[in-house]
Short mmCIF file of C-alpha atoms in Angstrom, two decimals:
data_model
loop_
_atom_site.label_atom_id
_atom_site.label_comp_id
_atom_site.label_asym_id
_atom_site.label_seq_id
_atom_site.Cartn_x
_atom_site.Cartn_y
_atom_site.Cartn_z
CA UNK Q 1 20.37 -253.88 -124.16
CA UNK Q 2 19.45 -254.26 -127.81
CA UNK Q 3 21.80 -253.33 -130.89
CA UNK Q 4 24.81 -254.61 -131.98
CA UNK Q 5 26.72 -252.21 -131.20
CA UNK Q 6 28.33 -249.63 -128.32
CA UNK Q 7 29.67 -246.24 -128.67
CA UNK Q 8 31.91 -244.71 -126.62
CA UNK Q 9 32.18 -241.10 -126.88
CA UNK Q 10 35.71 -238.46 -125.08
CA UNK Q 11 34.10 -235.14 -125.09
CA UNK Q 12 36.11 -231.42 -125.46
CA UNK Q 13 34.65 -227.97 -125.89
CA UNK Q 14 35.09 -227.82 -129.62
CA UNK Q 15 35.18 -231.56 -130.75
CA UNK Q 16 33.56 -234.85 -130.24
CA UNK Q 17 35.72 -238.11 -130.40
CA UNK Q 18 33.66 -241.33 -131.24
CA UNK Q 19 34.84 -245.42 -130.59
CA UNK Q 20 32.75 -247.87 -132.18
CA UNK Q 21 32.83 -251.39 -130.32
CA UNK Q 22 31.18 -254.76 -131.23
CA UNK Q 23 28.99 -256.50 -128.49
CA UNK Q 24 32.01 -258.78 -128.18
CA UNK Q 25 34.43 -255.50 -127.66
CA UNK Q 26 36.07 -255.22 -131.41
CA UNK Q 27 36.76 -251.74 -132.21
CA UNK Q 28 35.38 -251.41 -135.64
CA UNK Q 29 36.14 -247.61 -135.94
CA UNK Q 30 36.90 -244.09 -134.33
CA UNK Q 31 36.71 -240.46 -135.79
CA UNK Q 32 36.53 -237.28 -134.47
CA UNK Q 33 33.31 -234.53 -135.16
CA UNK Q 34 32.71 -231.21 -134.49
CA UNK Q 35 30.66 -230.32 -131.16
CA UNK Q 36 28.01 -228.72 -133.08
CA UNK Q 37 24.65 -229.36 -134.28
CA UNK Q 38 25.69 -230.33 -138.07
CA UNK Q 39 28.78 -232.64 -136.09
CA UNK Q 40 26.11 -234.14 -133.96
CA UNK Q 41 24.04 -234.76 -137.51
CA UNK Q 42 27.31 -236.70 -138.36
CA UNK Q 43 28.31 -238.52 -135.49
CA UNK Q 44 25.02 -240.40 -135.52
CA UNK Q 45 24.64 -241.13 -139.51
CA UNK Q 46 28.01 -242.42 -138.89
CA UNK Q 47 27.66 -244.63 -136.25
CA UNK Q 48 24.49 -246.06 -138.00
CA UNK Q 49 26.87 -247.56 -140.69
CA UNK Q 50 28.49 -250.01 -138.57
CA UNK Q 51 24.57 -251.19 -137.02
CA UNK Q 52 22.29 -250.42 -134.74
CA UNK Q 53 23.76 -248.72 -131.68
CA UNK Q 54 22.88 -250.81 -128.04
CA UNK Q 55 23.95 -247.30 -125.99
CA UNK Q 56 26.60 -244.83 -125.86
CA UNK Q 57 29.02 -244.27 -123.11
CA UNK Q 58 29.32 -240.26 -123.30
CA UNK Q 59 31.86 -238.30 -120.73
CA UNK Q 60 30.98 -234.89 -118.81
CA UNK Q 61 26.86 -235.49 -119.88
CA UNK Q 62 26.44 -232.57 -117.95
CA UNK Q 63 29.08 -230.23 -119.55
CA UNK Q 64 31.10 -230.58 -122.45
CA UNK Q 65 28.66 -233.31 -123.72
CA UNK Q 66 25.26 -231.47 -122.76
CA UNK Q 67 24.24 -230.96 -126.47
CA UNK Q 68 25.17 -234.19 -127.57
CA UNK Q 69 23.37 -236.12 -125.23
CA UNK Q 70 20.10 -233.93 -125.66
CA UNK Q 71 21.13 -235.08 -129.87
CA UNK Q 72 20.89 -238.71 -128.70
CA UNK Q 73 18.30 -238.69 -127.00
CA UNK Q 74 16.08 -236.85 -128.63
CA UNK Q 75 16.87 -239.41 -131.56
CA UNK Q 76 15.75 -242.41 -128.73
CA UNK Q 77 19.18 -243.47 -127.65
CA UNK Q 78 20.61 -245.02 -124.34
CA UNK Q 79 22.85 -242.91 -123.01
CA UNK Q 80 25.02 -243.74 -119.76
CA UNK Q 81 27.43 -240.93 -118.14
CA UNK Q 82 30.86 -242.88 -117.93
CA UNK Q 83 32.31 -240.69 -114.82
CA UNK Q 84 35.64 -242.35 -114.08
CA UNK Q 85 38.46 -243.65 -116.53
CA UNK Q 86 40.35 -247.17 -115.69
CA UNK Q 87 43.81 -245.51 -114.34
CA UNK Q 88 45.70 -248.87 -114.75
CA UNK Q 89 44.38 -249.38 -118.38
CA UNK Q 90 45.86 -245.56 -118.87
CA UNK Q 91 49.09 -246.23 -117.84
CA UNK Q 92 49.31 -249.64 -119.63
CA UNK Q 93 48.00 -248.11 -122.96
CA UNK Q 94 48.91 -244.39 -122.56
CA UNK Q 95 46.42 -241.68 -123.05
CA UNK Q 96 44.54 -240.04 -126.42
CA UNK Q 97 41.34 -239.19 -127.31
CA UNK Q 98 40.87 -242.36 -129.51
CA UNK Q 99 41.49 -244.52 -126.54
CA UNK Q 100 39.83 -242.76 -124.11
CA UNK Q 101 36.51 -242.86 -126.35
CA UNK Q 102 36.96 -246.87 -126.53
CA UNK Q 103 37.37 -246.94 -122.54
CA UNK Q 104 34.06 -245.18 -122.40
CA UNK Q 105 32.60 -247.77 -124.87
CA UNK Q 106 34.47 -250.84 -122.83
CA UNK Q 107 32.40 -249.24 -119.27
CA UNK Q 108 29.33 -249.66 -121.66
CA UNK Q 109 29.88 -253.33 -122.28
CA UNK Q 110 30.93 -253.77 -118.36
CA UNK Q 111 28.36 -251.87 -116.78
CA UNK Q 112 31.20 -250.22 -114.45
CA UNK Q 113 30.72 -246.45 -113.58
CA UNK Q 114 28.00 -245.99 -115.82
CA UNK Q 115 25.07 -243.97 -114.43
CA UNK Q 116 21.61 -241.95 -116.15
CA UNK Q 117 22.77 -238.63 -117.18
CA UNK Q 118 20.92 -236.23 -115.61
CA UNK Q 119 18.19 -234.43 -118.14
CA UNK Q 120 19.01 -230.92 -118.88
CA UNK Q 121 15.40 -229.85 -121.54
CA UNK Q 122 13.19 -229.57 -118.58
CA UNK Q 123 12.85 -226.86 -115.36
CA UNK Q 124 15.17 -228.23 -113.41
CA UNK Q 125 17.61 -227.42 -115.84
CA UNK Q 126 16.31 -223.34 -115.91
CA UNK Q 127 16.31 -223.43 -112.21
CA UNK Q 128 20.28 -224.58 -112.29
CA UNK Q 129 20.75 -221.57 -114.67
CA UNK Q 130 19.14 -218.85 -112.34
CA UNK Q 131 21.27 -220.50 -108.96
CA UNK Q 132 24.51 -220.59 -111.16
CA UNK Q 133 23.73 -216.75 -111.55
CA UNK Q 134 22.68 -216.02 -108.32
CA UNK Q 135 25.45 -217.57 -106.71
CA UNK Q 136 27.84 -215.06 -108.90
CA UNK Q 137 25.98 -212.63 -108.05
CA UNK Q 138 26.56 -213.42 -104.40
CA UNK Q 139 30.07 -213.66 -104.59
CA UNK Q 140 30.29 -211.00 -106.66
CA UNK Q 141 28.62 -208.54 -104.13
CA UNK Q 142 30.52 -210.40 -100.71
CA UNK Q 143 33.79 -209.17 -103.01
CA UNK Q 144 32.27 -205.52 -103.19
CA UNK Q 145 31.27 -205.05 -99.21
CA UNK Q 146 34.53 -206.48 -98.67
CA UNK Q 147 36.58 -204.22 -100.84
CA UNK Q 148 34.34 -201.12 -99.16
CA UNK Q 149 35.72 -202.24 -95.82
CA UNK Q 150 39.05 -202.52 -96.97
CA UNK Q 151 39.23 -198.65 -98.61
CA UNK Q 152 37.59 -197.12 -95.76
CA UNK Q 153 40.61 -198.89 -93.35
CA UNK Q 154 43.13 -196.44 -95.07
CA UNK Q 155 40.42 -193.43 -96.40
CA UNK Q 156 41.10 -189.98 -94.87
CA UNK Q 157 39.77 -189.69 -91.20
CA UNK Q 158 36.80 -187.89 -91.77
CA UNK Q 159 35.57 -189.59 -94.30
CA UNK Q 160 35.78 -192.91 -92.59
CA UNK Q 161 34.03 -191.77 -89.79
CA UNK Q 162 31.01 -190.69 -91.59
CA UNK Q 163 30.25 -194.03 -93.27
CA UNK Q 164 31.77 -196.65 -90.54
CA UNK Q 165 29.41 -196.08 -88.18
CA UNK Q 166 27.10 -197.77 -90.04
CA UNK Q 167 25.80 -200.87 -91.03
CA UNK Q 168 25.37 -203.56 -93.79
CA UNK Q 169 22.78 -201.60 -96.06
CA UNK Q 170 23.21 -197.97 -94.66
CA UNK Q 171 27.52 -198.30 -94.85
CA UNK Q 172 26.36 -198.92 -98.77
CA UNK Q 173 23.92 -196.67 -99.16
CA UNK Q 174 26.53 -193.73 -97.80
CA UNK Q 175 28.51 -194.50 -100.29
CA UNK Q 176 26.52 -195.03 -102.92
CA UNK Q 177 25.42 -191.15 -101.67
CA UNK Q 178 28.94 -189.82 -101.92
CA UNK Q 179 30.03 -186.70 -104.18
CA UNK Q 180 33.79 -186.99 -105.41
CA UNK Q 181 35.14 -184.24 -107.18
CA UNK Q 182 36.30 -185.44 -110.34
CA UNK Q 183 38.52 -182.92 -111.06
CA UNK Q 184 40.26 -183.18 -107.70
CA UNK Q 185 41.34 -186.91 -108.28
CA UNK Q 186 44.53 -186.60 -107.57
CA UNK Q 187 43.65 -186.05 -104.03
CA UNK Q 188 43.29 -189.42 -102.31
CA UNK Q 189 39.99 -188.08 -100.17
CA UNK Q 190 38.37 -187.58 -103.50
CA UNK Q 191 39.62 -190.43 -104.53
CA UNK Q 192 38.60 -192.68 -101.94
CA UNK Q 193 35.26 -191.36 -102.50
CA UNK Q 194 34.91 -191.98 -105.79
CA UNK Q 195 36.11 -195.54 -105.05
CA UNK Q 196 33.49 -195.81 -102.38
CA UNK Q 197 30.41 -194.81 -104.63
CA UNK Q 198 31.37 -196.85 -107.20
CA UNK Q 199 31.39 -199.86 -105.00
CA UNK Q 200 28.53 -198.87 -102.97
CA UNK Q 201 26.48 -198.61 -106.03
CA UNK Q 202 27.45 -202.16 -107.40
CA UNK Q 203 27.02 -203.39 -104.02
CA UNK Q 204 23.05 -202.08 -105.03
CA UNK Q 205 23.10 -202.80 -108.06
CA UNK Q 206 23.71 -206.81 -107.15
CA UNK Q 207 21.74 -207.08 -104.38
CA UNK Q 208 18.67 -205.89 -106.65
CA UNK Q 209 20.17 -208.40 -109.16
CA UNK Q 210 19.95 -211.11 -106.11
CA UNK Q 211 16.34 -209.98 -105.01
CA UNK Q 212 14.99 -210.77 -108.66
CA UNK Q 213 16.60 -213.83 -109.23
CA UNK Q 214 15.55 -215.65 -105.55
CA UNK Q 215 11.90 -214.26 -107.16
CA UNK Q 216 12.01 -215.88 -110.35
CA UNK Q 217 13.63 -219.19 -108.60
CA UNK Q 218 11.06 -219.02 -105.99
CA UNK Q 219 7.88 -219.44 -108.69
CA UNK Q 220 9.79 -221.74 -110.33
CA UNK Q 221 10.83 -223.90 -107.31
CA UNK Q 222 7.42 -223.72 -105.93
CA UNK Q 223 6.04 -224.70 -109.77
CA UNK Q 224 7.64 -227.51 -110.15
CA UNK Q 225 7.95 -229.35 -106.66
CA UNK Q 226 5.23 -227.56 -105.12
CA UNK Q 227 5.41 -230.62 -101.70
CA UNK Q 228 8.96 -230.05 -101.22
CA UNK Q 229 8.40 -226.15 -101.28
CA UNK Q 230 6.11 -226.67 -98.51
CA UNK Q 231 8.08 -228.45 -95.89
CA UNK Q 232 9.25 -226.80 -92.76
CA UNK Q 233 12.77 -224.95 -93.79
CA UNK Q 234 12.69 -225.38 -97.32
CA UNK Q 235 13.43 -221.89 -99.01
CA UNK Q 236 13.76 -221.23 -102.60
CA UNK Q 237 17.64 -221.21 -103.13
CA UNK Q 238 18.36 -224.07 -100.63
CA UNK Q 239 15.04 -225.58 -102.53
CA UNK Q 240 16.55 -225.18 -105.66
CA UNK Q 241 20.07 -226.50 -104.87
CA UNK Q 242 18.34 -230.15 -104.25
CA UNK Q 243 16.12 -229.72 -107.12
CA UNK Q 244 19.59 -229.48 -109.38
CA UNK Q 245 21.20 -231.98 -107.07
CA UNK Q 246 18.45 -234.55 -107.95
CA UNK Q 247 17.77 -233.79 -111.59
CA UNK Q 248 14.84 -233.44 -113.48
CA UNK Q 249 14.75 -237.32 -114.07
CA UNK Q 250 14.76 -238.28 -110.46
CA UNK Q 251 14.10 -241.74 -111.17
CA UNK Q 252 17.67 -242.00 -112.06
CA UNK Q 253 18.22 -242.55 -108.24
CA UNK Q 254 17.16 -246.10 -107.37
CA UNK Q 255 16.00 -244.72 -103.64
CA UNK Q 256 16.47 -242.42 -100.21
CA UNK Q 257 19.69 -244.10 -100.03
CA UNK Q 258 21.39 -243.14 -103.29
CA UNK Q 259 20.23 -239.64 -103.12
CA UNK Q 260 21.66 -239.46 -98.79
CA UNK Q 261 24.31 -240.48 -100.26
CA UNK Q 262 24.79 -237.80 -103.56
CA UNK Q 263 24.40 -235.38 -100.69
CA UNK Q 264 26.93 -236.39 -98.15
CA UNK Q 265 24.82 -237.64 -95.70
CA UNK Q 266 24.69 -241.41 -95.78
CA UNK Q 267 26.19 -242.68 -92.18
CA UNK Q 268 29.71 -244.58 -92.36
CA UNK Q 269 30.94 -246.37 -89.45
CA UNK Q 270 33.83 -244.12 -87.22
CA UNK Q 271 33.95 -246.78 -84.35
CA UNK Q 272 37.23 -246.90 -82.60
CA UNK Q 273 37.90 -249.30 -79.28
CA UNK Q 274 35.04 -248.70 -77.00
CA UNK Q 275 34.03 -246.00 -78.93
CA UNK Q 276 30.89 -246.58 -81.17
CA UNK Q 277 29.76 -243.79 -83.35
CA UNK Q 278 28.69 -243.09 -87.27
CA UNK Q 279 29.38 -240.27 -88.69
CA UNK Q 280 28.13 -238.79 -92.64
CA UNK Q 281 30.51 -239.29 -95.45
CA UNK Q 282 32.74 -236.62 -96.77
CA UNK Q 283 31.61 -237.37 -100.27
CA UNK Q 284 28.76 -236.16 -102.31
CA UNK Q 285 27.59 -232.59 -103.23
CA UNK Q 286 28.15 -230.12 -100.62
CA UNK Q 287 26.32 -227.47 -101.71
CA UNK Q 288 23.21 -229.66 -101.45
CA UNK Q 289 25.15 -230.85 -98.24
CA UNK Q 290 24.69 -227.23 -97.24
CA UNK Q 291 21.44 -226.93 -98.05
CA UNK Q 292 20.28 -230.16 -95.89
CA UNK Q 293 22.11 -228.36 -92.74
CA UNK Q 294 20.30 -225.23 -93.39
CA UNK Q 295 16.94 -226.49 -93.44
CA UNK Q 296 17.99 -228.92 -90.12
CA UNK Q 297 18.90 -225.50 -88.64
CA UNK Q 298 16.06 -223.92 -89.33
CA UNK Q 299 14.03 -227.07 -88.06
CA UNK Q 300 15.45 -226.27 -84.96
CA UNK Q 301 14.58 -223.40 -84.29
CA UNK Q 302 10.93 -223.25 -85.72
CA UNK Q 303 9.76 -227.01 -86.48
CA UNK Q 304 8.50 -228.56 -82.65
CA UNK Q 305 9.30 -232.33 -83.69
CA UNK Q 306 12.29 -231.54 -84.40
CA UNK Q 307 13.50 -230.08 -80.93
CA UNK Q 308 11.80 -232.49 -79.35
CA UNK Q 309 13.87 -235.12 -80.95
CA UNK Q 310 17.00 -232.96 -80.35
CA UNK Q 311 16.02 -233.51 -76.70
CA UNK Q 312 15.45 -236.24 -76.74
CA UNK Q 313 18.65 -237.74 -78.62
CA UNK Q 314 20.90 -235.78 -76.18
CA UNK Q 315 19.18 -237.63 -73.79
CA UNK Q 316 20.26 -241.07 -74.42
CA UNK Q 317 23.82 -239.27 -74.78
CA UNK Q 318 24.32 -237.88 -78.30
CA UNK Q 319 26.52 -234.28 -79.13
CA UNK Q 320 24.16 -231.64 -80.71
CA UNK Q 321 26.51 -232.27 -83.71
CA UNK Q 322 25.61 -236.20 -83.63
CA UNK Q 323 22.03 -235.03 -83.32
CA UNK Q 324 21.77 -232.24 -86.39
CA UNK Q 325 23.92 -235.81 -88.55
CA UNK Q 326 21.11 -238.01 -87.41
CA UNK Q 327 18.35 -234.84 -88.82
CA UNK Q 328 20.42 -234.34 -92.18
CA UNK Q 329 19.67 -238.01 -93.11
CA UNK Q 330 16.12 -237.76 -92.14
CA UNK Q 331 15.70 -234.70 -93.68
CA UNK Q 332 16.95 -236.02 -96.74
CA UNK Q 333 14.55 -238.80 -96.74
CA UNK Q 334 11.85 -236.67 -96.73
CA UNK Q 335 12.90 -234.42 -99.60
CA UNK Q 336 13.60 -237.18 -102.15
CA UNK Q 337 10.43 -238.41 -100.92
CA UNK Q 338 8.77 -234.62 -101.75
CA UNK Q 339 10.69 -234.68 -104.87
CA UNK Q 340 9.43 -238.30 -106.45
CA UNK Q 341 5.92 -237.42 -105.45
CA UNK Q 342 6.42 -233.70 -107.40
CA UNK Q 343 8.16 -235.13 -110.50
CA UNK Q 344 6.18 -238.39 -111.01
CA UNK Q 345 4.49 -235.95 -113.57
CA UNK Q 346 7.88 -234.95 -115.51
CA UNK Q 347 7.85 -238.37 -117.16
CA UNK Q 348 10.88 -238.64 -115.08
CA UNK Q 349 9.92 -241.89 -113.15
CA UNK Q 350 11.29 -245.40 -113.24
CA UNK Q 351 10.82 -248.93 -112.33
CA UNK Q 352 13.47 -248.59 -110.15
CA UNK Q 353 12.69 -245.78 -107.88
CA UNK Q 354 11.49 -247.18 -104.62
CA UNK Q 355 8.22 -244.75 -104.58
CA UNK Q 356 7.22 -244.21 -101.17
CA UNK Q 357 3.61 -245.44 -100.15
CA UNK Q 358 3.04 -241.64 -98.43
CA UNK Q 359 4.66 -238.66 -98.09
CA UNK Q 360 6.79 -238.32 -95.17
CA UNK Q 361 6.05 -235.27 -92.18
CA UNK Q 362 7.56 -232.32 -92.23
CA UNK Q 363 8.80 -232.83 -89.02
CA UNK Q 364 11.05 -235.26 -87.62
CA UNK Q 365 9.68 -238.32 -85.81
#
């Protein structure tokens, strides 16, 4: 780490709090800037007077602190994510943002909780912003069916009986079709109707939203890790969802390992008496948890090598749910195995990423 200095950086919406530390941990200084592009401008001239910074120690890279870390390093600076704060040190020394942008500085000089941040200026980062959409727009329109369900419960008779009788897509489409008299509103019939359209048509109106968006993620997905978009069971959203689990800078993740276990799948010992089992963390992301169990479910069901070791493996005595834990941790070898083979070209590599000598099968062996 070259420099003769550390920075340690507590990050809000609106402001910026920097801690400048020696090599030897003497604070020389701490102000606060404004989290904008002129405060960024400021925060680094200012830094620069005490010496030449050896890496900053930045909170919430991936939020608050997006567009300052992008600042740094754009400008060629080491920046490490400083995830967790020193809860004895907070309740010996209390809690501002002053000491909390030292702490950050202190993990620096330790090397305790400080990983890569993740980088947010290439694709990866445009297919998180399409999934975070998507995902509202899913919720969004699960909210809309459900409220549709809930007026037609206590709708007039006859109007519930035209529209319950069908499904999913036609129930909504009924609605959407219905003709409330506006002028009548203070009869609950045309009421309920004009509830029902409205709802209906949102309903529509989303699910067109969520057609366009799985689109636009699926050519981007399938753009920029074109291996992993090719494996048995890999869709675009669940594709996408270990795309922004990884990062764009996959070589953050020092191997299979690290990334089984950023997705909740690395085994842990649940052994009791004569009992001998492992079981998958609770940690981790789940939504790229979710993702892994999808694409073992679809394996199932459509990918032979995989049933066949399903078979196999409740042969020797294993639960189907033992089985699909022993497939999420396979499949998750395979996809950070797709995923250093289709980013190797981002510039995204490291010396540290164990790079596979060959891509693994689709399958399961």
């Amino acid at each position: 780490m070259d420099g003769d200095i550390v920075v340690g950086i507590d990050s809000h919406k609106d402001t910026h709090y920097a801690a400048v530390l020696t090599r030897g941990g003497r604070r020389l200084g701490a102000r606060q800037f404004g989290a904008t592009a002129q405060g960024y401008n400021e925060l680094s001239e200012w830094v620069e007077t005490f010496g030449t910074p050896a890496s900053f120690g930045v909170e919430c890279t991936g939020s608050y602190a997006a567009g300052l870390t992008r600042h740094l390093l754009e400008r060629g600076m080491s920046v490490a994510e400083i995830n967790t704060t020193n809860k004895h040190a907070r309740a010996r020394r209390g809690k501002d943002d002053a000491l909390d942008a030292e702490m950050a500085a202190r993990h620096v000089l330790t090397g305790a909780d400080a990983i890569v941040p993740k980088s947010s200026t290439g694709a990866v980062e445009s297919i998180r912003m399409l999934l975070l959409t998507r995902e509202s727009a899913v919720n969004a329109r699960t909210v809309a069916l459900q409220q549709i369900q809930d007026v037609l419960i206590t709708a007039p008779v006859a109007l519930r009986e035209s529209i319950t009788y069908k499904r999913g897509k036609g129930a909504v489409e009924a609605c959407s079709r219905l003709r409330p008299d506006l002028s009548r509103l203070s009869d609950p019939e045309q009421a309920a109707k004009l509830t029902l359209r409205t709802l209906g048509r949102r309903a529509s109106d989303l699910a067109e939203e969520i057609a366009v968006l799985e689109r636009e993620l699926d050519t981007l997905v399938t753009a920029t890790a074109p291996t992993m978009r090719a494996a048995c069971g890999v869709g675009p959203v669940n594709g996408a969802q270990l795309l922004v689990t990884a990062g764009q800078n996959i070589g953050r993740l020092h191997s299979e390992a690290a990334f089984a276990r950023l997705c909740g799948v690395a085994p842990v010992p649940a052994s009791s008496g004569k009992t001998t089992r492992m079981r998958l963390h609770r940690g981790g992301d789940r939504a790229a948890n979710r993702a892994l169990y999808l694409i073992t479910v679809c394996r199932l069901r459509y990918d032979q090598r995989t049933i066949d070791y399903m078979q196999r493996r409740r042969g020797d005595g294993l639960s189907k749910k033992d089985v699909i834990r022993c497939l999420k941790r396979f499949v998750a070898r395979e996809v950070f195995n797709d995923l250093v083979a289709d980013l190797a070209g981002c510039g995204s590599m490291s010396a540290e990423v164990d790079v596979p000598a060959a891509r693994a099968p689709s399958g399961v062996r």
